[in-house]
Amino acid sequence: MAFFATLSALPSPLHSSSPVPVNRSKGSLPPRSRLIFPAAVKCDAAEEFKSDTGRFPTKRRELLLQIFLASLSLPFVATNASAETDLQESFRIYEDEMNKFRISIPEEWLVGAGDVNGIKSVTAFYPEELSDSNVSIVITGLGPDFTRLESFGNVDAFAETLVSGLDRSWKRPPGVTAKLISSKSTNGLYYVEYTLQNPGERCRHILTALGIASNGWYNRLYTVTGQYMEDEAEKYQPQVVKMVSSFRLI
């Protein structure tokens, strides 16, 4: 199923069932040992950059890669649940009034929220059973020059920069192989779909939505990252695609 083919077909969260407000007292991120952030994302790092829309300066590329690498190592929880996920299961609206976003999530999926060094907010959604398939929303601070997504270039240039920066298949011995599938700008967001695969490991499909908004004091970058493993595609692809596609800033 193509990711972008679903964007116009999915109903807007604004017309869905009543939103479920975030309750941070009931959910937290799993133990830190299950969260691996390869690089800290400095909240003021982007202040050093110029807001041109041409080629990406080296530091801007590094900022993007840090943010996306942080988004890829997501939490999972080992449970005794054995029931299969119903592909037609109902979704509910998860709304974070503090961070001004909402997203549709499967009724049975778990939610974890917290803070990580250098990152303003992390919210993760994952199935009850043990799986590497999940969706996360990472919020990081940006400098005042970064007021819109075009500050990172157009969506195609952004996607090429992101994926080429992650790809290490050219090294000897080869590292991770990153392949761009598609990119699109719609709903005021950038959408990128690509795959990552380390030598000898399973292929990981990544769906990303990117948006910028201000909280009244500074600009914030919202990075929504959904991932499912190729061998779990039949089970989790529909949920992950719908979740990423439903994300909206409010």
PDB file of C-alpha atoms in Angstrom:
ATOM      1  CA  MET A   1       0.000   0.000   0.000  1.00  0.00           C
ATOM      2  CA  ALA A   2       1.443   3.348  -1.020  1.00  0.00           C
ATOM      3  CA  PHE A   3       1.863   5.816   1.815  1.00  0.00           C
ATOM      4  CA  PHE A   4       0.928   8.997  -0.028  1.00  0.00           C
ATOM      5  CA  ALA A   5      -2.086   7.452  -1.745  1.00  0.00           C
ATOM      6  CA  THR A   6      -3.813   7.453   1.646  1.00  0.00           C
ATOM      7  CA  LEU A   7      -3.218  11.092   2.554  1.00  0.00           C
ATOM      8  CA  SER A   8      -6.261  12.531   0.784  1.00  0.00           C
ATOM      9  CA  ALA A   9      -8.462   9.552   1.594  1.00  0.00           C
ATOM     10  CA  LEU A  10      -8.053   9.665   5.363  1.00  0.00           C
ATOM     11  CA  PRO A  11     -10.505  11.809   7.336  1.00  0.00           C
ATOM     12  CA  SER A  12      -9.053  14.802   9.153  1.00  0.00           C
ATOM     13  CA  PRO A  13      -8.750  14.322  12.927  1.00  0.00           C
ATOM     14  CA  LEU A  14     -10.850  17.455  13.255  1.00  0.00           C
ATOM     15  CA  HIS A  15     -13.826  15.442  12.038  1.00  0.00           C
ATOM     16  CA  SER A  16     -13.158  12.285  14.017  1.00  0.00           C
ATOM     17  CA  SER A  17     -14.445  11.170  17.363  1.00  0.00           C
ATOM     18  CA  SER A  18     -13.904  13.275  20.485  1.00  0.00           C
ATOM     19  CA  PRO A  19     -10.193  13.764  21.192  1.00  0.00           C
ATOM     20  CA  VAL A  20      -8.554  12.053  24.122  1.00  0.00           C
ATOM     21  CA  PRO A  21      -6.434  14.598  26.058  1.00  0.00           C
ATOM     22  CA  VAL A  22      -2.924  13.567  27.030  1.00  0.00           C
ATOM     23  CA  ASN A  23      -2.554  12.520  30.646  1.00  0.00           C
ATOM     24  CA  ARG A  24       1.143  12.468  31.458  1.00  0.00           C
ATOM     25  CA  SER A  25       0.534  11.045  34.930  1.00  0.00           C
ATOM     26  CA  LYS A  26      -0.653   7.731  33.495  1.00  0.00           C
ATOM     27  CA  GLY A  27       1.972   7.089  30.844  1.00  0.00           C
ATOM     28  CA  SER A  28       5.716   7.462  30.597  1.00  0.00           C
ATOM     29  CA  LEU A  29       8.437   6.348  28.273  1.00  0.00           C
ATOM     30  CA  PRO A  30       9.779   2.837  28.871  1.00  0.00           C
ATOM     31  CA  PRO A  31      13.085   2.549  30.779  1.00  0.00           C
ATOM     32  CA  ARG A  32      15.905   4.572  29.247  1.00  0.00           C
ATOM     33  CA  SER A  33      17.743   1.372  28.335  1.00  0.00           C
ATOM     34  CA  ARG A  34      15.077   0.880  25.662  1.00  0.00           C
ATOM     35  CA  LEU A  35      15.646   4.342  24.197  1.00  0.00           C
ATOM     36  CA  ILE A  36      18.885   4.846  22.309  1.00  0.00           C
ATOM     37  CA  PHE A  37      19.551   8.379  21.108  1.00  0.00           C
ATOM     38  CA  PRO A  38      22.753   8.309  19.015  1.00  0.00           C
ATOM     39  CA  ALA A  39      23.204  12.089  19.187  1.00  0.00           C
ATOM     40  CA  ALA A  40      21.829  14.811  21.427  1.00  0.00           C
ATOM     41  CA  VAL A  41      19.840  17.423  19.554  1.00  0.00           C
ATOM     42  CA  LYS A  42      20.773  20.861  20.819  1.00  0.00           C
ATOM     43  CA  CYS A  43      17.663  22.993  21.148  1.00  0.00           C
ATOM     44  CA  ASP A  44      19.554  26.101  20.065  1.00  0.00           C
ATOM     45  CA  ALA A  45      21.697  24.435  17.416  1.00  0.00           C
ATOM     46  CA  ALA A  46      19.774  25.903  14.508  1.00  0.00           C
ATOM     47  CA  GLU A  47      20.464  29.422  15.692  1.00  0.00           C
ATOM     48  CA  GLU A  48      23.903  29.120  14.095  1.00  0.00           C
ATOM     49  CA  PHE A  49      22.421  28.479  10.665  1.00  0.00           C
ATOM     50  CA  LYS A  50      21.318  30.828   7.923  1.00  0.00           C
ATOM     51  CA  SER A  51      17.773  30.421   6.641  1.00  0.00           C
ATOM     52  CA  ASP A  52      18.720  30.082   2.981  1.00  0.00           C
ATOM     53  CA  THR A  53      16.809  27.629   0.813  1.00  0.00           C
ATOM     54  CA  GLY A  54      19.724  26.515  -1.332  1.00  0.00           C
ATOM     55  CA  ARG A  55      22.232  23.795  -0.526  1.00  0.00           C
ATOM     56  CA  PHE A  56      22.271  22.455   2.988  1.00  0.00           C
ATOM     57  CA  PRO A  57      25.201  23.699   5.100  1.00  0.00           C
ATOM     58  CA  THR A  58      27.073  20.905   6.857  1.00  0.00           C
ATOM     59  CA  LYS A  59      25.745  21.838  10.298  1.00  0.00           C
ATOM     60  CA  ARG A  60      22.171  21.941   9.025  1.00  0.00           C
ATOM     61  CA  ARG A  61      22.583  18.451   7.554  1.00  0.00           C
ATOM     62  CA  GLU A  62      23.980  17.274  10.892  1.00  0.00           C
ATOM     63  CA  LEU A  63      21.017  18.764  12.753  1.00  0.00           C
ATOM     64  CA  LEU A  64      18.552  16.953  10.503  1.00  0.00           C
ATOM     65  CA  LEU A  65      20.354  13.642  10.820  1.00  0.00           C
ATOM     66  CA  GLN A  66      20.547  13.974  14.605  1.00  0.00           C
ATOM     67  CA  ILE A  67      16.817  14.605  14.820  1.00  0.00           C
ATOM     68  CA  PHE A  68      15.925  11.679  12.584  1.00  0.00           C
ATOM     69  CA  LEU A  69      18.364   9.276  14.186  1.00  0.00           C
ATOM     70  CA  ALA A  70      16.859  10.159  17.540  1.00  0.00           C
ATOM     71  CA  SER A  71      13.417   9.419  16.129  1.00  0.00           C
ATOM     72  CA  LEU A  72      14.355   5.979  14.806  1.00  0.00           C
ATOM     73  CA  SER A  73      15.361   4.318  18.087  1.00  0.00           C
ATOM     74  CA  LEU A  74      11.905   3.949  19.554  1.00  0.00           C
ATOM     75  CA  PRO A  75      10.631   2.250  22.698  1.00  0.00           C
ATOM     76  CA  PHE A  76       9.058  -1.174  22.849  1.00  0.00           C
ATOM     77  CA  VAL A  77       7.454  -3.088  25.661  1.00  0.00           C
ATOM     78  CA  ALA A  78       7.591  -6.833  26.179  1.00  0.00           C
ATOM     79  CA  THR A  79       4.216  -8.139  27.341  1.00  0.00           C
ATOM     80  CA  ASN A  80       2.373 -11.404  27.535  1.00  0.00           C
ATOM     81  CA  ALA A  81      -0.272 -10.287  25.050  1.00  0.00           C
ATOM     82  CA  SER A  82      -0.882 -12.914  22.391  1.00  0.00           C
ATOM     83  CA  ALA A  83      -3.929 -11.606  20.501  1.00  0.00           C
ATOM     84  CA  GLU A  84      -3.373 -10.712  16.858  1.00  0.00           C
ATOM     85  CA  THR A  85      -3.839  -7.061  15.875  1.00  0.00           C
ATOM     86  CA  ASP A  86      -7.113  -6.542  14.032  1.00  0.00           C
ATOM     87  CA  LEU A  87      -6.348  -4.657  10.826  1.00  0.00           C
ATOM     88  CA  GLN A  88      -9.826  -3.141  11.002  1.00  0.00           C
ATOM     89  CA  GLU A  89      -9.544  -2.078  14.627  1.00  0.00           C
ATOM     90  CA  SER A  90     -10.952   1.307  15.573  1.00  0.00           C
ATOM     91  CA  PHE A  91      -8.787   4.350  16.116  1.00  0.00           C
ATOM     92  CA  ARG A  92      -9.034   7.085  18.724  1.00  0.00           C
ATOM     93  CA  ILE A  93      -7.708  10.627  18.739  1.00  0.00           C
ATOM     94  CA  TYR A  94      -4.712  11.372  20.953  1.00  0.00           C
ATOM     95  CA  GLU A  95      -4.450  15.108  21.593  1.00  0.00           C
ATOM     96  CA  ASP A  96      -1.613  16.882  23.359  1.00  0.00           C
ATOM     97  CA  GLU A  97      -2.915  20.309  24.320  1.00  0.00           C
ATOM     98  CA  MET A  98       0.425  21.410  25.752  1.00  0.00           C
ATOM     99  CA  ASN A  99       2.415  20.612  22.622  1.00  0.00           C
ATOM    100  CA  LYS A 100      -0.413  21.449  20.221  1.00  0.00           C
ATOM    101  CA  PHE A 101      -0.773  18.313  18.110  1.00  0.00           C
ATOM    102  CA  ARG A 102      -3.192  15.472  17.570  1.00  0.00           C
ATOM    103  CA  ILE A 103      -2.874  12.078  15.955  1.00  0.00           C
ATOM    104  CA  SER A 104      -5.087   9.022  15.401  1.00  0.00           C
ATOM    105  CA  ILE A 105      -3.859   5.881  17.157  1.00  0.00           C
ATOM    106  CA  PRO A 106      -5.197   2.303  17.391  1.00  0.00           C
ATOM    107  CA  GLU A 107      -7.419   1.779  20.426  1.00  0.00           C
ATOM    108  CA  GLU A 108      -5.167  -0.894  21.905  1.00  0.00           C
ATOM    109  CA  TRP A 109      -1.812   0.789  21.360  1.00  0.00           C
ATOM    110  CA  LEU A 110       0.142   2.050  24.363  1.00  0.00           C
ATOM    111  CA  VAL A 111       1.389   5.602  24.854  1.00  0.00           C
ATOM    112  CA  GLY A 112       4.572   6.826  26.486  1.00  0.00           C
ATOM    113  CA  ALA A 113       5.591  10.463  26.936  1.00  0.00           C
ATOM    114  CA  GLY A 114       8.591  12.138  28.476  1.00  0.00           C
ATOM    115  CA  ASP A 115      11.615  14.362  28.020  1.00  0.00           C
ATOM    116  CA  VAL A 116      15.093  13.449  26.810  1.00  0.00           C
ATOM    117  CA  ASN A 117      18.240  15.569  27.059  1.00  0.00           C
ATOM    118  CA  GLY A 118      18.339  18.104  24.243  1.00  0.00           C
ATOM    119  CA  ILE A 119      14.814  17.274  23.067  1.00  0.00           C
ATOM    120  CA  LYS A 120      11.771  19.232  24.197  1.00  0.00           C
ATOM    121  CA  SER A 121       9.313  16.343  24.102  1.00  0.00           C
ATOM    122  CA  VAL A 122       9.077  12.698  23.042  1.00  0.00           C
ATOM    123  CA  THR A 123       5.800  10.818  22.673  1.00  0.00           C
ATOM    124  CA  ALA A 124       5.798   7.186  21.546  1.00  0.00           C
ATOM    125  CA  PHE A 125       2.980   4.891  20.433  1.00  0.00           C
ATOM    126  CA  TYR A 126       3.457   1.131  20.203  1.00  0.00           C
ATOM    127  CA  PRO A 127       1.454  -2.136  20.251  1.00  0.00           C
ATOM    128  CA  GLU A 128       1.031  -4.130  23.430  1.00  0.00           C
ATOM    129  CA  GLU A 129       2.918  -7.096  22.064  1.00  0.00           C
ATOM    130  CA  LEU A 130       6.668  -7.099  21.479  1.00  0.00           C
ATOM    131  CA  SER A 131       7.372  -5.452  18.125  1.00  0.00           C
ATOM    132  CA  ASP A 132       9.797  -3.080  16.413  1.00  0.00           C
ATOM    133  CA  SER A 133       6.861  -1.345  14.717  1.00  0.00           C
ATOM    134  CA  ASN A 134       5.886   1.958  16.312  1.00  0.00           C
ATOM    135  CA  VAL A 135       5.355   5.694  15.849  1.00  0.00           C
ATOM    136  CA  SER A 136       7.036   8.541  17.710  1.00  0.00           C
ATOM    137  CA  ILE A 137       6.698  12.319  17.806  1.00  0.00           C
ATOM    138  CA  VAL A 138       9.874  14.219  18.674  1.00  0.00           C
ATOM    139  CA  ILE A 139       9.717  17.984  19.274  1.00  0.00           C
ATOM    140  CA  THR A 140      12.914  20.042  19.139  1.00  0.00           C
ATOM    141  CA  GLY A 141      13.593  23.759  19.343  1.00  0.00           C
ATOM    142  CA  LEU A 142      14.647  25.806  16.320  1.00  0.00           C
ATOM    143  CA  GLY A 143      16.227  29.214  15.909  1.00  0.00           C
ATOM    144  CA  PRO A 144      14.117  32.261  14.987  1.00  0.00           C
ATOM    145  CA  ASP A 145      15.207  32.107  11.324  1.00  0.00           C
ATOM    146  CA  PHE A 146      13.477  28.747  10.884  1.00  0.00           C
ATOM    147  CA  THR A 147       9.852  29.792  10.508  1.00  0.00           C
ATOM    148  CA  ARG A 148       8.736  27.355   7.789  1.00  0.00           C
ATOM    149  CA  LEU A 149       9.736  24.031   6.304  1.00  0.00           C
ATOM    150  CA  GLU A 150      11.146  25.706   3.200  1.00  0.00           C
ATOM    151  CA  SER A 151      13.995  26.889   5.446  1.00  0.00           C
ATOM    152  CA  PHE A 152      15.290  23.322   4.983  1.00  0.00           C
ATOM    153  CA  GLY A 153      14.795  23.445   1.202  1.00  0.00           C
ATOM    154  CA  ASN A 154      11.877  22.062  -0.820  1.00  0.00           C
ATOM    155  CA  VAL A 155      10.556  18.640   0.078  1.00  0.00           C
ATOM    156  CA  ASP A 156      12.444  16.780  -2.656  1.00  0.00           C
ATOM    157  CA  ALA A 157      15.782  18.380  -1.741  1.00  0.00           C
ATOM    158  CA  PHE A 158      15.065  17.727   1.927  1.00  0.00           C
ATOM    159  CA  ALA A 159      14.271  14.046   1.291  1.00  0.00           C
ATOM    160  CA  GLU A 160      17.377  13.539  -0.838  1.00  0.00           C
ATOM    161  CA  THR A 161      19.570  15.178   1.797  1.00  0.00           C
ATOM    162  CA  LEU A 162      18.049  13.118   4.599  1.00  0.00           C
ATOM    163  CA  VAL A 163      18.337   9.737   2.885  1.00  0.00           C
ATOM    164  CA  SER A 164      21.769  10.316   1.340  1.00  0.00           C
ATOM    165  CA  GLY A 165      23.005  11.402   4.763  1.00  0.00           C
ATOM    166  CA  LEU A 166      21.792   8.148   6.315  1.00  0.00           C
ATOM    167  CA  ASP A 167      23.113   5.865   3.552  1.00  0.00           C
ATOM    168  CA  ARG A 168      26.389   4.082   4.229  1.00  0.00           C
ATOM    169  CA  SER A 169      26.107   1.353   1.581  1.00  0.00           C
ATOM    170  CA  TRP A 170      29.070   2.877  -0.298  1.00  0.00           C
ATOM    171  CA  LYS A 171      31.499   2.195   2.537  1.00  0.00           C
ATOM    172  CA  ARG A 172      33.767  -0.844   2.676  1.00  0.00           C
ATOM    173  CA  PRO A 173      32.600  -2.909   4.384  1.00  0.00           C
ATOM    174  CA  PRO A 174      29.097  -1.654   3.518  1.00  0.00           C
ATOM    175  CA  GLY A 175      27.023  -0.028   6.224  1.00  0.00           C
ATOM    176  CA  VAL A 176      23.309   0.734   6.370  1.00  0.00           C
ATOM    177  CA  THR A 177      21.527   1.003   3.015  1.00  0.00           C
ATOM    178  CA  ALA A 178      19.035   3.863   2.811  1.00  0.00           C
ATOM    179  CA  LYS A 179      16.659   4.126  -0.164  1.00  0.00           C
ATOM    180  CA  LEU A 180      14.224   6.959  -0.841  1.00  0.00           C
ATOM    181  CA  ILE A 181      10.769   5.796  -1.921  1.00  0.00           C
ATOM    182  CA  SER A 182       8.769   9.022  -2.182  1.00  0.00           C
ATOM    183  CA  SER A 183       8.354  12.543  -0.867  1.00  0.00           C
ATOM    184  CA  LYS A 184       5.476  15.003  -0.856  1.00  0.00           C
ATOM    185  CA  SER A 185       4.418  18.327   0.664  1.00  0.00           C
ATOM    186  CA  THR A 186       0.781  18.602   1.744  1.00  0.00           C
ATOM    187  CA  ASN A 187      -1.340  19.701   4.727  1.00  0.00           C
ATOM    188  CA  GLY A 188       1.460  22.125   5.622  1.00  0.00           C
ATOM    189  CA  LEU A 189       3.800  19.178   6.302  1.00  0.00           C
ATOM    190  CA  TYR A 190       6.641  17.382   4.562  1.00  0.00           C
ATOM    191  CA  TYR A 191       6.157  13.632   4.073  1.00  0.00           C
ATOM    192  CA  VAL A 192       9.052  11.292   3.295  1.00  0.00           C
ATOM    193  CA  GLU A 193       9.024   7.509   2.860  1.00  0.00           C
ATOM    194  CA  TYR A 194      12.228   5.484   2.737  1.00  0.00           C
ATOM    195  CA  THR A 195      13.825   2.215   3.869  1.00  0.00           C
ATOM    196  CA  LEU A 196      16.826   1.397   6.042  1.00  0.00           C
ATOM    197  CA  GLN A 197      18.604  -1.941   6.149  1.00  0.00           C
ATOM    198  CA  ASN A 198      21.796  -2.945   7.891  1.00  0.00           C
ATOM    199  CA  PRO A 199      23.757  -5.807   6.300  1.00  0.00           C
ATOM    200  CA  GLY A 200      22.259  -9.136   7.354  1.00  0.00           C
ATOM    201  CA  GLU A 201      19.303  -7.520   9.146  1.00  0.00           C
ATOM    202  CA  ARG A 202      15.623  -6.991   8.392  1.00  0.00           C
ATOM    203  CA  CYS A 203      14.516  -4.107   6.209  1.00  0.00           C
ATOM    204  CA  ARG A 204      12.935  -1.221   8.107  1.00  0.00           C
ATOM    205  CA  HIS A 205      10.294   0.954   6.404  1.00  0.00           C
ATOM    206  CA  ILE A 206      10.207   4.557   7.619  1.00  0.00           C
ATOM    207  CA  LEU A 207       7.347   7.036   7.156  1.00  0.00           C
ATOM    208  CA  THR A 208       8.046  10.574   8.303  1.00  0.00           C
ATOM    209  CA  ALA A 209       5.960  13.734   8.619  1.00  0.00           C
ATOM    210  CA  LEU A 210       7.680  17.014   9.440  1.00  0.00           C
ATOM    211  CA  GLY A 211       6.137  20.306  10.578  1.00  0.00           C
ATOM    212  CA  ILE A 212       7.119  23.620  12.174  1.00  0.00           C
ATOM    213  CA  ALA A 213       5.080  25.686  14.639  1.00  0.00           C
ATOM    214  CA  SER A 214       5.711  28.332  17.284  1.00  0.00           C
ATOM    215  CA  ASN A 215       4.668  28.092  20.904  1.00  0.00           C
ATOM    216  CA  GLY A 216       4.796  31.885  21.242  1.00  0.00           C
ATOM    217  CA  TRP A 217       8.411  31.988  22.419  1.00  0.00           C
ATOM    218  CA  TYR A 218      10.365  29.979  19.855  1.00  0.00           C
ATOM    219  CA  ASN A 219       9.845  27.815  16.788  1.00  0.00           C
ATOM    220  CA  ARG A 220       9.611  24.059  17.190  1.00  0.00           C
ATOM    221  CA  LEU A 221      10.257  21.229  14.753  1.00  0.00           C
ATOM    222  CA  TYR A 222       7.819  18.304  14.958  1.00  0.00           C
ATOM    223  CA  THR A 223       9.219  15.035  13.602  1.00  0.00           C
ATOM    224  CA  VAL A 224       6.691  12.200  13.324  1.00  0.00           C
ATOM    225  CA  THR A 225       8.426   8.901  12.571  1.00  0.00           C
ATOM    226  CA  GLY A 226       6.524   5.697  11.892  1.00  0.00           C
ATOM    227  CA  GLN A 227       8.360   2.464  11.275  1.00  0.00           C
ATOM    228  CA  TYR A 228       7.475  -1.132  10.570  1.00  0.00           C
ATOM    229  CA  MET A 229       9.650  -4.094   9.692  1.00  0.00           C
ATOM    230  CA  GLU A 230       9.265  -5.618   6.254  1.00  0.00           C
ATOM    231  CA  ASP A 231       8.299  -9.001   7.701  1.00  0.00           C
ATOM    232  CA  GLU A 232       5.581  -7.288   9.799  1.00  0.00           C
ATOM    233  CA  ALA A 233       4.171  -5.192   6.941  1.00  0.00           C
ATOM    234  CA  GLU A 234       0.911  -7.115   6.583  1.00  0.00           C
ATOM    235  CA  LYS A 235       0.203  -6.692  10.270  1.00  0.00           C
ATOM    236  CA  TYR A 236       1.390  -3.160  11.043  1.00  0.00           C
ATOM    237  CA  GLN A 237       1.709  -1.192   7.810  1.00  0.00           C
ATOM    238  CA  PRO A 238      -1.951  -0.065   7.729  1.00  0.00           C
ATOM    239  CA  GLN A 239      -1.810   1.245  11.299  1.00  0.00           C
ATOM    240  CA  VAL A 240       1.504   3.057  10.873  1.00  0.00           C
ATOM    241  CA  VAL A 241       0.458   4.640   7.570  1.00  0.00           C
ATOM    242  CA  LYS A 242      -2.833   5.875   8.988  1.00  0.00           C
ATOM    243  CA  MET A 243      -1.187   7.238  12.132  1.00  0.00           C
ATOM    244  CA  VAL A 244       1.485   9.244  10.337  1.00  0.00           C
ATOM    245  CA  SER A 245      -1.020  10.495   7.765  1.00  0.00           C
ATOM    246  CA  SER A 246      -3.422  11.666  10.495  1.00  0.00           C
ATOM    247  CA  PHE A 247      -0.929  13.872  12.363  1.00  0.00           C
ATOM    248  CA  ARG A 248      -1.986  17.516  12.584  1.00  0.00           C
ATOM    249  CA  LEU A 249      -0.699  20.622  14.357  1.00  0.00           C
ATOM    250  CA  ILE A 250      -3.446  22.435  16.277  1.00  0.00           C
TER     251      ILE A 250
END
